[in-house]
């Protein structure tokens, strides 16, 4: 089967697969009022996930990131990891988590086939962590990160959303942490969502300003590997860790897009913004539907736009990032 490709020559070998939109944190930039279910949730079953993974793997998907909400809230999370890892065409199994269950389960998930973990830590100040996340779990999350490093994961990344007036003074503390800790620290530029323009205007901090500061301090740009996401990564000879910047408002951000998203309810999203998604669930019931699923995927890629429309203030239908895995 031919690899998924759009009309702009971009090839897609990276799938972000949400398995739940439930989250137990109340991050101010995502779910400030906490998770509010929209009716009875009917998230993808293990059978549907297996057929979804097989379909994407047949058209060149080599990396799958399991996302949420908080994906580890699913009781069958380890089974999901195993399903993804057991597909011979998937080379990289990753997940994004708030880290609250990591300390107890890091080794179990590693043994199931999980190899890369992104943990959301928006501040290294416990009080600010609580203010942003609504949860007093800083120490628990940090112990989880230590457990992941001890378990032998090939890559542990820390995600921090840049928020002016909140965590924008944390950079020196983060740099001190990664000087002797081999983790990737990624700063994510705040994106405007359906939460409203007021929050965005109050807290948006341009990633390009952080980039200039890093370059002034001797950080060097790393050439991306084939399965990297949109982050611009930087290394420094004096530091064991790296820094990545995800800057969706930067020029040509979408030119290197290599990822697609499927929501926890089985909708394909060609972009984090701009569209309602296309249902795939009717074609995830039996392995015999795989050819029809692949035909639908190829057809939808022809509809993918060249870029998002965030610069024009058009945020699409995405109310919050938890709904389709960020």
PDB file of N, CA and C in Angstrom, residues 98-106 119 121 136-151 177:
ATOM      1  N   UNK A  98       0.055  13.149  31.910  1.00  0.00           N
ATOM      2  CA  UNK A  98       0.315  14.121  32.974  1.00  0.00           C
ATOM      3  C   UNK A  98       1.186  13.520  34.074  1.00  0.00           C
ATOM      4  N   UNK A  99       1.484  12.222  33.967  1.00  0.00           N
ATOM      5  CA  UNK A  99       2.484  11.594  34.821  1.00  0.00           C
ATOM      6  C   UNK A  99       2.012  11.112  36.173  1.00  0.00           C
ATOM      7  N   UNK A 100       0.734  11.225  36.471  1.00  0.00           N
ATOM      8  CA  UNK A 100       0.305  10.934  37.832  1.00  0.00           C
ATOM      9  C   UNK A 100       0.347   9.438  38.159  1.00  0.00           C
ATOM     10  N   UNK A 101       0.339   8.557  37.137  1.00  0.00           N
ATOM     11  CA  UNK A 101       0.411   7.110  37.371  1.00  0.00           C
ATOM     12  C   UNK A 101       1.775   6.524  36.988  1.00  0.00           C
ATOM     13  N   UNK A 102       2.693   7.388  36.628  1.00  0.00           N
ATOM     14  CA  UNK A 102       3.954   6.933  36.057  1.00  0.00           C
ATOM     15  C   UNK A 102       4.820   6.200  37.073  1.00  0.00           C
ATOM     16  N   UNK A 103       4.850   6.681  38.293  1.00  0.00           N
ATOM     17  CA  UNK A 103       5.731   6.073  39.297  1.00  0.00           C
ATOM     18  C   UNK A 103       5.398   4.596  39.502  1.00  0.00           C
ATOM     19  N   UNK A 104       4.114   4.267  39.543  1.00  0.00           N
ATOM     20  CA  UNK A 104       3.702   2.892  39.816  1.00  0.00           C
ATOM     21  C   UNK A 104       3.783   1.975  38.596  1.00  0.00           C
ATOM     22  N   UNK A 105       3.702   2.547  37.381  1.00  0.00           N
ATOM     23  CA  UNK A 105       3.497   1.695  36.212  1.00  0.00           C
ATOM     24  C   UNK A 105       4.562   1.827  35.128  1.00  0.00           C
ATOM     25  N   UNK A 106       5.584   2.638  35.324  1.00  0.00           N
ATOM     26  CA  UNK A 106       6.579   2.870  34.268  1.00  0.00           C
ATOM     27  C   UNK A 106       7.172   1.556  33.765  1.00  0.00           C
ATOM     28  N   UNK A 119       5.920  13.871  29.326  1.00  0.00           N
ATOM     29  CA  UNK A 119       5.207  14.205  30.557  1.00  0.00           C
ATOM     30  C   UNK A 119       4.985  15.714  30.604  1.00  0.00           C
ATOM     31  N   UNK A 121       4.799  18.975  32.365  1.00  0.00           N
ATOM     32  CA  UNK A 121       5.226  19.629  33.608  1.00  0.00           C
ATOM     33  C   UNK A 121       5.384  21.108  33.279  1.00  0.00           C
ATOM     34  N   UNK A 136      -2.460  19.325  43.142  1.00  0.00           N
ATOM     35  CA  UNK A 136      -1.263  19.391  43.983  1.00  0.00           C
ATOM     36  C   UNK A 136      -0.495  18.071  43.882  1.00  0.00           C
ATOM     37  N   UNK A 137       0.003  17.772  42.676  1.00  0.00           N
ATOM     38  CA  UNK A 137       0.646  16.480  42.428  1.00  0.00           C
ATOM     39  C   UNK A 137       2.069  16.634  41.874  1.00  0.00           C
ATOM     40  N   UNK A 138       2.704  17.753  42.141  1.00  0.00           N
ATOM     41  CA  UNK A 138       4.034  17.999  41.576  1.00  0.00           C
ATOM     42  C   UNK A 138       5.027  16.913  41.987  1.00  0.00           C
ATOM     43  N   UNK A 139       5.114  16.631  43.283  1.00  0.00           N
ATOM     44  CA  UNK A 139       6.095  15.648  43.753  1.00  0.00           C
ATOM     45  C   UNK A 139       5.803  14.267  43.172  1.00  0.00           C
ATOM     46  N   UNK A 140       4.532  13.918  43.066  1.00  0.00           N
ATOM     47  CA  UNK A 140       4.144  12.622  42.508  1.00  0.00           C
ATOM     48  C   UNK A 140       4.579  12.501  41.053  1.00  0.00           C
ATOM     49  N   UNK A 141       4.376  13.570  40.285  1.00  0.00           N
ATOM     50  CA  UNK A 141       4.763  13.563  38.873  1.00  0.00           C
ATOM     51  C   UNK A 141       6.279  13.478  38.729  1.00  0.00           C
ATOM     52  N   UNK A 142       7.002  14.204  39.558  1.00  0.00           N
ATOM     53  CA  UNK A 142       8.465  14.184  39.475  1.00  0.00           C
ATOM     54  C   UNK A 142       9.015  12.804  39.830  1.00  0.00           C
ATOM     55  N   UNK A 143       8.409  12.134  40.806  1.00  0.00           N
ATOM     56  CA  UNK A 143       8.840  10.763  41.120  1.00  0.00           C
ATOM     57  C   UNK A 143       8.556   9.830  39.939  1.00  0.00           C
ATOM     58  N   UNK A 144       7.485  10.102  39.226  1.00  0.00           N
ATOM     59  CA  UNK A 144       7.163   9.315  38.038  1.00  0.00           C
ATOM     60  C   UNK A 144       8.203   9.481  36.949  1.00  0.00           C
ATOM     61  N   UNK A 145       8.697  10.697  36.766  1.00  0.00           N
ATOM     62  CA  UNK A 145       9.738  10.941  35.767  1.00  0.00           C
ATOM     63  C   UNK A 145      11.005  10.177  36.130  1.00  0.00           C
ATOM     64  N   UNK A 146      11.359  10.197  37.412  1.00  0.00           N
ATOM     65  CA  UNK A 146      12.524   9.421  37.866  1.00  0.00           C
ATOM     66  C   UNK A 146      12.322   7.932  37.570  1.00  0.00           C
ATOM     67  N   UNK A 147      11.101   7.438  37.794  1.00  0.00           N
ATOM     68  CA  UNK A 147      10.813   6.023  37.538  1.00  0.00           C
ATOM     69  C   UNK A 147      10.940   5.697  36.057  1.00  0.00           C
ATOM     70  N   UNK A 148      10.533   6.626  35.192  1.00  0.00           N
ATOM     71  CA  UNK A 148      10.651   6.406  33.748  1.00  0.00           C
ATOM     72  C   UNK A 148      12.107   6.344  33.325  1.00  0.00           C
ATOM     73  N   UNK A 149      12.921   7.225  33.888  1.00  0.00           N
ATOM     74  CA  UNK A 149      14.350   7.196  33.568  1.00  0.00           C
ATOM     75  C   UNK A 149      14.988   5.888  34.042  1.00  0.00           C
ATOM     76  N   UNK A 150      14.587   5.429  35.212  1.00  0.00           N
ATOM     77  CA  UNK A 150      15.130   4.181  35.746  1.00  0.00           C
ATOM     78  C   UNK A 150      14.666   2.968  34.950  1.00  0.00           C
ATOM     79  N   UNK A 151      13.468   3.041  34.377  1.00  0.00           N
ATOM     80  CA  UNK A 151      12.921   1.906  33.625  1.00  0.00           C
ATOM     81  C   UNK A 151      13.625   1.696  32.296  1.00  0.00           C
ATOM     82  N   UNK A 177      17.847  22.062  35.717  1.00  0.00           N
ATOM     83  CA  UNK A 177      17.409  20.667  35.831  1.00  0.00           C
ATOM     84  C   UNK A 177      18.052  19.789  34.759  1.00  0.00           C
TER      85      UNK A 177
END
